[in-house]
Each structure stands twice: as C-alpha cells, then as structure tokens.
CSV table of C-alpha atoms in Angstrom, one decimal:
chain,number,residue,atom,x,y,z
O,510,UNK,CA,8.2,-1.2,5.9
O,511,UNK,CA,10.1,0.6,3.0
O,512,UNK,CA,11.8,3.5,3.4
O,513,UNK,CA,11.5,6.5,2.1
O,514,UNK,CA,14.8,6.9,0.6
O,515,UNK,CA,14.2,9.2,-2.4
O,516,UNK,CA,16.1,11.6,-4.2
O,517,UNK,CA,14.1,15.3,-4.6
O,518,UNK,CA,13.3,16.8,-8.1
O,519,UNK,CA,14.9,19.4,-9.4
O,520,UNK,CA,12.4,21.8,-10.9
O,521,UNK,CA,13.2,25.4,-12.6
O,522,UNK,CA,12.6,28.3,-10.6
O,523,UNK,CA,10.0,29.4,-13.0
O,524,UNK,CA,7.7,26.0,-12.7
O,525,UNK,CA,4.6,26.2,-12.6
O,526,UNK,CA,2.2,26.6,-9.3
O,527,UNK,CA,0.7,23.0,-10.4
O,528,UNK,CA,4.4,21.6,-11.0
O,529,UNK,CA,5.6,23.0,-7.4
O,530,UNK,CA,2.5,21.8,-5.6
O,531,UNK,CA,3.4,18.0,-6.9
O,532,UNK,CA,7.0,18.7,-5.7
O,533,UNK,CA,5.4,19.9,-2.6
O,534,UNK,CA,3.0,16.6,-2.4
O,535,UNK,CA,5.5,14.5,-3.4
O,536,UNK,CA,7.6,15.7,-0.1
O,537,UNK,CA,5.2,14.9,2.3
O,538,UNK,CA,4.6,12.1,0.7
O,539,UNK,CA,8.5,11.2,1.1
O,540,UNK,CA,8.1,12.3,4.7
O,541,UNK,CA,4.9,9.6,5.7
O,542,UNK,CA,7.4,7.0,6.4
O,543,UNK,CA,5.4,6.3,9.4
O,544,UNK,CA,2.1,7.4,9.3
O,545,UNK,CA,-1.0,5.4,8.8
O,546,UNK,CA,-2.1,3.8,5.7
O,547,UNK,CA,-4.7,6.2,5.1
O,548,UNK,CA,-2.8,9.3,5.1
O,549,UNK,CA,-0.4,7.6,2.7
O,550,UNK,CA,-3.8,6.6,0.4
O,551,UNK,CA,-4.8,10.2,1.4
O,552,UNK,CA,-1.8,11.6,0.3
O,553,UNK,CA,-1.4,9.5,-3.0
O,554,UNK,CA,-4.6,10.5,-4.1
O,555,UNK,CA,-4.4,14.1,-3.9
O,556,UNK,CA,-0.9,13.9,-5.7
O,557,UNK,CA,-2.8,12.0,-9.0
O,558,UNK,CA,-5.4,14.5,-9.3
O,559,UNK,CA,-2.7,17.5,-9.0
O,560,UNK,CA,-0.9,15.1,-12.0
O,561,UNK,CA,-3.9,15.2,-13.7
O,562,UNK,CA,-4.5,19.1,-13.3
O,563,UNK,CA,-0.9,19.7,-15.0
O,564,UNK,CA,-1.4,17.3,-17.9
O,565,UNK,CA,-4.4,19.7,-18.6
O,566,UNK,CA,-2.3,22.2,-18.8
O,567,UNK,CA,-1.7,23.1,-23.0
O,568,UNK,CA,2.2,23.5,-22.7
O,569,UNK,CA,2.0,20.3,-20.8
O,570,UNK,CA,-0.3,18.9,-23.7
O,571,UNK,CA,2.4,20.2,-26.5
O,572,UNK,CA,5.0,19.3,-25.2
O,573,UNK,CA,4.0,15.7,-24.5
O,574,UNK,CA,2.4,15.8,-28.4
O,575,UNK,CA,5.4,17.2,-30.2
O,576,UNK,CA,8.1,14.3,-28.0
O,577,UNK,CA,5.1,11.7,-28.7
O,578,UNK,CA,7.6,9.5,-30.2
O,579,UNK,CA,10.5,9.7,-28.1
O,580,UNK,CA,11.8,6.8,-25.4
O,581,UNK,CA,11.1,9.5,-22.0
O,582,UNK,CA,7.3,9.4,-23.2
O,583,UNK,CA,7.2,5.6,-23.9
O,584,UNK,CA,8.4,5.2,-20.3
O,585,UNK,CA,6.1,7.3,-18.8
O,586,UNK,CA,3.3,5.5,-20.6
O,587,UNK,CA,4.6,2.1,-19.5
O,588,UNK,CA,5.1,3.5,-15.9
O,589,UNK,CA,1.1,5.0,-15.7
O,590,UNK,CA,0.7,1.2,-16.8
O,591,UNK,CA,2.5,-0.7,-14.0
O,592,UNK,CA,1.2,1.6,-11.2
O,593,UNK,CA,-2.4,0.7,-12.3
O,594,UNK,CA,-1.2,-2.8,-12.4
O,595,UNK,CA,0.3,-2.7,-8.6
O,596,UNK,CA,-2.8,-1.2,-7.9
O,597,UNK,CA,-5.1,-3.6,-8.9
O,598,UNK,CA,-3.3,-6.2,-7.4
O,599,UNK,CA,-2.6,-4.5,-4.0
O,600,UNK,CA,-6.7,-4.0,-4.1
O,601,UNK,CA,-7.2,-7.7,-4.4
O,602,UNK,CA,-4.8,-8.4,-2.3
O,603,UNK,CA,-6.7,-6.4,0.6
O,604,UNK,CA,-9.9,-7.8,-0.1
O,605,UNK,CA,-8.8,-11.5,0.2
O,606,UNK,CA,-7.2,-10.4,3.9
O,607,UNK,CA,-10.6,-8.9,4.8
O,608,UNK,CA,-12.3,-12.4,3.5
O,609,UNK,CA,-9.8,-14.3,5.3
O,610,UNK,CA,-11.0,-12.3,8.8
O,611,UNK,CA,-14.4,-12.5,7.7
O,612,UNK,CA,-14.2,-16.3,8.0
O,613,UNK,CA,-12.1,-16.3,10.6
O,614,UNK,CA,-15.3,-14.4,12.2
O,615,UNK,CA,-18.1,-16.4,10.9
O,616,UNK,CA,-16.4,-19.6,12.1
O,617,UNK,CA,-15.7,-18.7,15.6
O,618,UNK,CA,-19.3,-17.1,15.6
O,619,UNK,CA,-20.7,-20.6,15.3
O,620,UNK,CA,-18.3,-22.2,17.9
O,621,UNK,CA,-20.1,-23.5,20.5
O,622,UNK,CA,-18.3,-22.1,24.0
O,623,UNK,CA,-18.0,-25.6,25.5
O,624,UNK,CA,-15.8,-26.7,22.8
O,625,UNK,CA,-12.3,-26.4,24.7
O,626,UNK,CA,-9.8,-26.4,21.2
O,627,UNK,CA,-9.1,-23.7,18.7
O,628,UNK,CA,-7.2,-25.4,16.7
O,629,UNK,CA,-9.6,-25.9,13.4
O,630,UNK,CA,-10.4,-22.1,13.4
O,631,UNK,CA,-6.8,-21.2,13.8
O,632,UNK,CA,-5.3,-23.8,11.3
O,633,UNK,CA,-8.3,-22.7,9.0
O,634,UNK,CA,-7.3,-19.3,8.9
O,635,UNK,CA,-3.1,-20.0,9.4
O,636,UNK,CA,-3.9,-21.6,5.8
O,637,UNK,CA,-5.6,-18.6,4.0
O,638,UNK,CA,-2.9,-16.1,5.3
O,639,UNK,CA,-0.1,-18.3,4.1
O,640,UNK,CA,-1.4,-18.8,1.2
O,641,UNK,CA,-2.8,-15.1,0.9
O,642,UNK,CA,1.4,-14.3,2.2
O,643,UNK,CA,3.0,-16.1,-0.7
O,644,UNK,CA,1.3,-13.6,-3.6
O,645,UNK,CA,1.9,-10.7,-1.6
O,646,UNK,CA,5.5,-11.7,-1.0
O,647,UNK,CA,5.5,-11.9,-4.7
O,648,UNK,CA,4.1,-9.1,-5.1
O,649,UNK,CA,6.6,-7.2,-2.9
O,650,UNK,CA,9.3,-8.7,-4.9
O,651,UNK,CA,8.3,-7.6,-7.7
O,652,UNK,CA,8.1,-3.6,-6.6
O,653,UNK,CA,11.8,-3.8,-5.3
O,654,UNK,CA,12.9,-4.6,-8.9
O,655,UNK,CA,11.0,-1.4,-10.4
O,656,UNK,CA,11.8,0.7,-7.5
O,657,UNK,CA,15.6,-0.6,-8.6
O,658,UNK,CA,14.9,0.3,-12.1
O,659,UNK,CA,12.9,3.5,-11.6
O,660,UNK,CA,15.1,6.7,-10.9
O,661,UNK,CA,15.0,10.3,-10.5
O,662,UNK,CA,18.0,11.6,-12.2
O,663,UNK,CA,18.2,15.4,-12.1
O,664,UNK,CA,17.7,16.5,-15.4
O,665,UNK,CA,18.5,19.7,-17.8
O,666,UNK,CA,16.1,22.6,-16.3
O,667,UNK,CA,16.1,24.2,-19.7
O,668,UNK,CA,14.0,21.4,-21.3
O,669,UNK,CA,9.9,21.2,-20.8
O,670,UNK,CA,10.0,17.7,-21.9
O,671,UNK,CA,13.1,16.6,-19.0
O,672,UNK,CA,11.5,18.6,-16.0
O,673,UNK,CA,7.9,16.7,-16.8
O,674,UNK,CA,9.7,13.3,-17.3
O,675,UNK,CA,12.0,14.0,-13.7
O,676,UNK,CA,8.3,14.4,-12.4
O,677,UNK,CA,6.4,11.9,-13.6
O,678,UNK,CA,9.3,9.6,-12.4
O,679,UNK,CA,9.4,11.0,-9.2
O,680,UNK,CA,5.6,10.1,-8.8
O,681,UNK,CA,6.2,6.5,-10.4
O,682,UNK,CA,9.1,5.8,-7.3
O,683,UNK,CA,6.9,7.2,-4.7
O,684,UNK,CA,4.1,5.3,-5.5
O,685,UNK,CA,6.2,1.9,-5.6
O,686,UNK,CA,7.1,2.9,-2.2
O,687,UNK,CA,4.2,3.7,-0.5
O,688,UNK,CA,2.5,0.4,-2.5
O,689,UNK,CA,5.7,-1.9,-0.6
O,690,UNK,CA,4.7,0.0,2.3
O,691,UNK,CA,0.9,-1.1,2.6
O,692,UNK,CA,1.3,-4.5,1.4
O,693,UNK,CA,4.1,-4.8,4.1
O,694,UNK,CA,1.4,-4.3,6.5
O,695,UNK,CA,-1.0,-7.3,6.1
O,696,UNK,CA,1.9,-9.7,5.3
O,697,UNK,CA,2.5,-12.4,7.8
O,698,UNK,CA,5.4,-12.0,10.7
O,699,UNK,CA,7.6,-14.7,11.4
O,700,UNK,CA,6.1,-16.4,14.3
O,701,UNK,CA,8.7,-17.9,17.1
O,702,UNK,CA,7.8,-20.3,20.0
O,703,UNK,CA,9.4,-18.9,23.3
O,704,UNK,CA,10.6,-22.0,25.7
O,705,UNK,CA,7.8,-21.6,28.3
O,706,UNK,CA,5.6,-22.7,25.0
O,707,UNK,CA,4.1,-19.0,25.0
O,708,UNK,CA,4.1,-17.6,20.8
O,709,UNK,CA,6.2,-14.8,20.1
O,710,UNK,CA,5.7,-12.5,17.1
O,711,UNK,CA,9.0,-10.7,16.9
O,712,UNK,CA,8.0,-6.7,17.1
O,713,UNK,CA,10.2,-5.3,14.1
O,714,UNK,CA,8.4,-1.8,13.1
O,715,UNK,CA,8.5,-0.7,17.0
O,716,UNK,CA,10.8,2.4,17.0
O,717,UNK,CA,11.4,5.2,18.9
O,718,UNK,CA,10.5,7.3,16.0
O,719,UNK,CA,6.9,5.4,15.4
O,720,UNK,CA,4.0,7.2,17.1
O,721,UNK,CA,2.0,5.7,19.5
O,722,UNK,CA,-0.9,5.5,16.8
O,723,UNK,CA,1.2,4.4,14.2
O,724,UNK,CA,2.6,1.8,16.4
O,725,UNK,CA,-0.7,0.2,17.2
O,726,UNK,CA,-2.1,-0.4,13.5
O,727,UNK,CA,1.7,-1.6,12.6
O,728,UNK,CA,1.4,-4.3,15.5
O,729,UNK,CA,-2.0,-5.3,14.7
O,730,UNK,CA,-1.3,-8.1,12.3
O,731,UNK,CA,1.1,-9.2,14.4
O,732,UNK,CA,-1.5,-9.3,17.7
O,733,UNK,CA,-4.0,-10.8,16.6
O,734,UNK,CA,-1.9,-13.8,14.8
O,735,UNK,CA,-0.3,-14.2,18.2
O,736,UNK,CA,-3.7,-14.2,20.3
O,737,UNK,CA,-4.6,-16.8,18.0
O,738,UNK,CA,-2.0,-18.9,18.0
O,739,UNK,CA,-1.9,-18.8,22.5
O,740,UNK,CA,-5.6,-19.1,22.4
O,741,UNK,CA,-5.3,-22.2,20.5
O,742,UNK,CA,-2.7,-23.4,22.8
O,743,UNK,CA,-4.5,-22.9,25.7
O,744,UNK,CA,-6.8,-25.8,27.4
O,745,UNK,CA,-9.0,-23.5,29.0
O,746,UNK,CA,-10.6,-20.8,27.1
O,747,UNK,CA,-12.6,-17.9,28.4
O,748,UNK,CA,-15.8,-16.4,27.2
O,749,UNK,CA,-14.9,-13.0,27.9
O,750,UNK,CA,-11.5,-13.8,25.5
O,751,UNK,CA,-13.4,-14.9,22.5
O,752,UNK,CA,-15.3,-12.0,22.8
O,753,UNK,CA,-12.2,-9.7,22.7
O,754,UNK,CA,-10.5,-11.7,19.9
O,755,UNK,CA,-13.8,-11.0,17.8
O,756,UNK,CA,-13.8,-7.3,18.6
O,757,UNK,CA,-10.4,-6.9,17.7
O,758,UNK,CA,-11.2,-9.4,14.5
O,759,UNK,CA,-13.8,-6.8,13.6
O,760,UNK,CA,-11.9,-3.5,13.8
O,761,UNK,CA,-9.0,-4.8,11.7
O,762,UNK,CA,-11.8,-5.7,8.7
O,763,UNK,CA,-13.0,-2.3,9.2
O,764,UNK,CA,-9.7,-0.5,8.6
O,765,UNK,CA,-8.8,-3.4,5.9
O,766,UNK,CA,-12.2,-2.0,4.6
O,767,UNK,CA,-11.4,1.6,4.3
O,768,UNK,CA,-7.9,1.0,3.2
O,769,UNK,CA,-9.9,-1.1,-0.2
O,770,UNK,CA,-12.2,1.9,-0.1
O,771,UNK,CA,-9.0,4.2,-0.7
O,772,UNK,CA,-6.9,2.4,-3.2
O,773,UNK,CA,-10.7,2.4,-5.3
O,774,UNK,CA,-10.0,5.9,-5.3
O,775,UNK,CA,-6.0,6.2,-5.8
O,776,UNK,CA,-7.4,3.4,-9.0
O,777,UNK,CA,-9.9,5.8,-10.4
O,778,UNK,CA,-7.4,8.2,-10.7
O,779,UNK,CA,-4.5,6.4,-12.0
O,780,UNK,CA,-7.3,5.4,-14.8
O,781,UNK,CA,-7.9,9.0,-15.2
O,782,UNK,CA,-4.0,10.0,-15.4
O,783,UNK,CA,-3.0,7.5,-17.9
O,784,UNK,CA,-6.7,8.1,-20.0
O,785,UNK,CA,-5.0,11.9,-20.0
O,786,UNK,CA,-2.2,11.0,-21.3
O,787,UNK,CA,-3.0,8.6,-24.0
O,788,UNK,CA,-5.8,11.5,-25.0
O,789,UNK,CA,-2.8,13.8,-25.5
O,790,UNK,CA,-1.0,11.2,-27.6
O,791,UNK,CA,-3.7,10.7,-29.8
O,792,UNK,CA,-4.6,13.9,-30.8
C-alpha cells in the first residue's frame, strides 16, 4: 500500500470556512492509511464536492479569472485532467477484476463435482489476473512518477492565487495516493511454493497497526488466489470446499462492486470540478 507521507498546507489564519474544511478533509484523508477502500472513496468524494463549493466562491472565481494566464493555473488545469484520467482507468481496471471473478464463478458453476482437477478453472482465471496485473502495474507506475512530480510547497500566505494553488495541489497528491492505494489492492501477490508443496502467498500489509477489519479485505486477494492454487493441487476435492470458495468468490465481486459504484461518484465529481474551473476560465 502507499503511504501517506504528505506534507500539510499552510493556509492563512483568515481562510475561509470552505478552505479549512478541505484542509480538514484533506487530513483525515492523510490519516486513512489503513482503512477500507470505501472510506477512502468516501472520503475523496466529499473532499471534491467541498473543492467544488470553494471554486463557487466569487473571490475564488476572480482570482482564478484575473491569473487565467499564468503557469500555477495551467497546472492546476492539467492536474484536474490527470486525476480524471487515473480515474477512468482505476474504474476499468475494477470492472475487469470483477469480470475476471465472474468467470471464475460461472465456470466452476458448471463443473460437474465428480470431476477431481481444478486446473482449467484455475489456469483460466491465473491468465486474466496476469494479464489484468500487468496494466495495473502500469498503471501504478505511472502514479509514482506524478506523485514525484506533484508537491506541496508552502507558499506566500499573503497571495489568494498561491494559498488556492498549495490547495489544489495538496488535493492532486492525495488523490494519487489514495488511487496507488486501491489499485494496490486487487493487484496480484507474489505466490511462493512452500517444500511440503502447500502455496504460500506472502502476507505483506499484516501489521500491528492494521485493524482486524482492515486486515481481512487487505488479505482477501491474497486468500482466495491461494485457495485456488491448493484446491487445484489437491486430488481430492470436497463439495462443501467448492461451496466455500464460491461464497467467498461472491463477496469479493460484491465489494469490487461497490468500490466501481464509488469511483462513478469520485468521477462525476472530478467532471464537475474541472467543468468549474474551465467555466471560470472562460468567462
């Protein structure tokens, strides 16, 4: 998982109420290091609609409109840009996992339960994640290069234009964070093969700092690739454990579900904030 390594903004002591209530958000946001993927969606899409409420705002409005032309405001516009970008692509990139279980349900739906190998279903699946693992490898990648090139430098208090920019820049890191943080969660774990010929998925996130909640919906990637991977090792397979895999198959699609469902939202609103802000250029 990323962590939540970010610097705090420095606001005037005269911001304000919307300004200090996205310093606020942005905090907690800061501080969801480990909590689940929809409090993080949760908390991301409260902070875009409080981004939205202060672009509303007419001294925000002017002073975006009289800097229209200057680099800080080109930035900003090419960072509302990316983010729906990363977005888009960390929507999609959900929806192909849920296909991939979906499958991986259908087919072992249709098994029959005196067939005694799991090794087509496995491999089947094994394929689509890999393949599913490369582009969100690649898309991981690419956020560590704009979180690299996306700071929050402490800027001049005295200037409207430099304490909006500091916070627009402060939401564009914290959303590549919490974006490397979600994907991190349905990419695939390194699987190792113990001697006794038993699969090992190597438990990386467990902390003494991770919740016992937290802990469960971290691990669950990793379970259920390494129930596979014994079940198709074994010779003898059990009704009873088919049934278990499936039930387990069909609560990760459902929270793969909602997490889509959220990053819809977090989506509509970055289309919203940057709609805002071109609005404001344009007039």
């Amino acid at each position: 998982m990323a962590a939540f390594h970010l610097r705090s903004i420095s606001l005037p002591s005269r911001s304000h109420p919307l300004a200090v209530n996205i310093e606020e958000q942005l905090g907690k946001l800061r501080a969801s290091q480990y909590s689940s993927i929809g409090h993080k969606l949760s908390g991301l899409k409260n902070l875009f609609e409080s981004v939205d409420d202060f672009l509303q705002l007419s001294f925000a409005q002017q002073t975006i409109s009289n800097e229209r032309q200057s680099q800080s405001i080109e930035n900003a516009m090419n960072g509302s840009l990316e983010l729906l970008d990363i977005c888009d692509t960390t929507r999609d990139l959900f929806s192909q996992m849920k296909e991939c279980l979906q499958e991986l349900e259908l087919s072992l739906r249709r098994r029959k339960v005196t067939d005694s190998s799991f090794t087509v279903e496995v491999d089947a699946y094994m394929v689509s994640r890999k393949k599913l693992n490369k582009a969100i490898c690649k898309c991981l990648r690419n956020l560590k290069k704009k979180e690299k090139n996306c700071t929050t430098a402490t800027l001049d208090n005295n200037s409207n234009l430099e304490n909006m920019i500091t916070m627009l820049r402060g939401v564009q890191e914290i959303s590549l964070v919490v974006f490397e943080s979600i994907l991190s969660f349905i990419s695939q774990p390194k699987v190792k093969s113990s001697s006794s010929g038993w699969f090992v998925i190597p438990k990386l996130l467990q902390s003494k700092r991770v919740s016992c909640e937290v802990e469960i919906e971290v691990n669950e990637v990793e379970k259920i690739d390494a129930e596979l991977l014994i079940l198709k090792s074994s010779k003898d397979i059990k009704v009873s454990q088919l049934q278990n895999l499936l039930k387990e198959l069909e609560a990760f699609e459902s929270s793969i579900k909602e997490a889509e469902e959220d990053l819809e939202c977090v989506y509509r609103r970055l289309v919203k904030t940057r709609v805002s802000l071109l609005n404001i250029l344009n007039h």
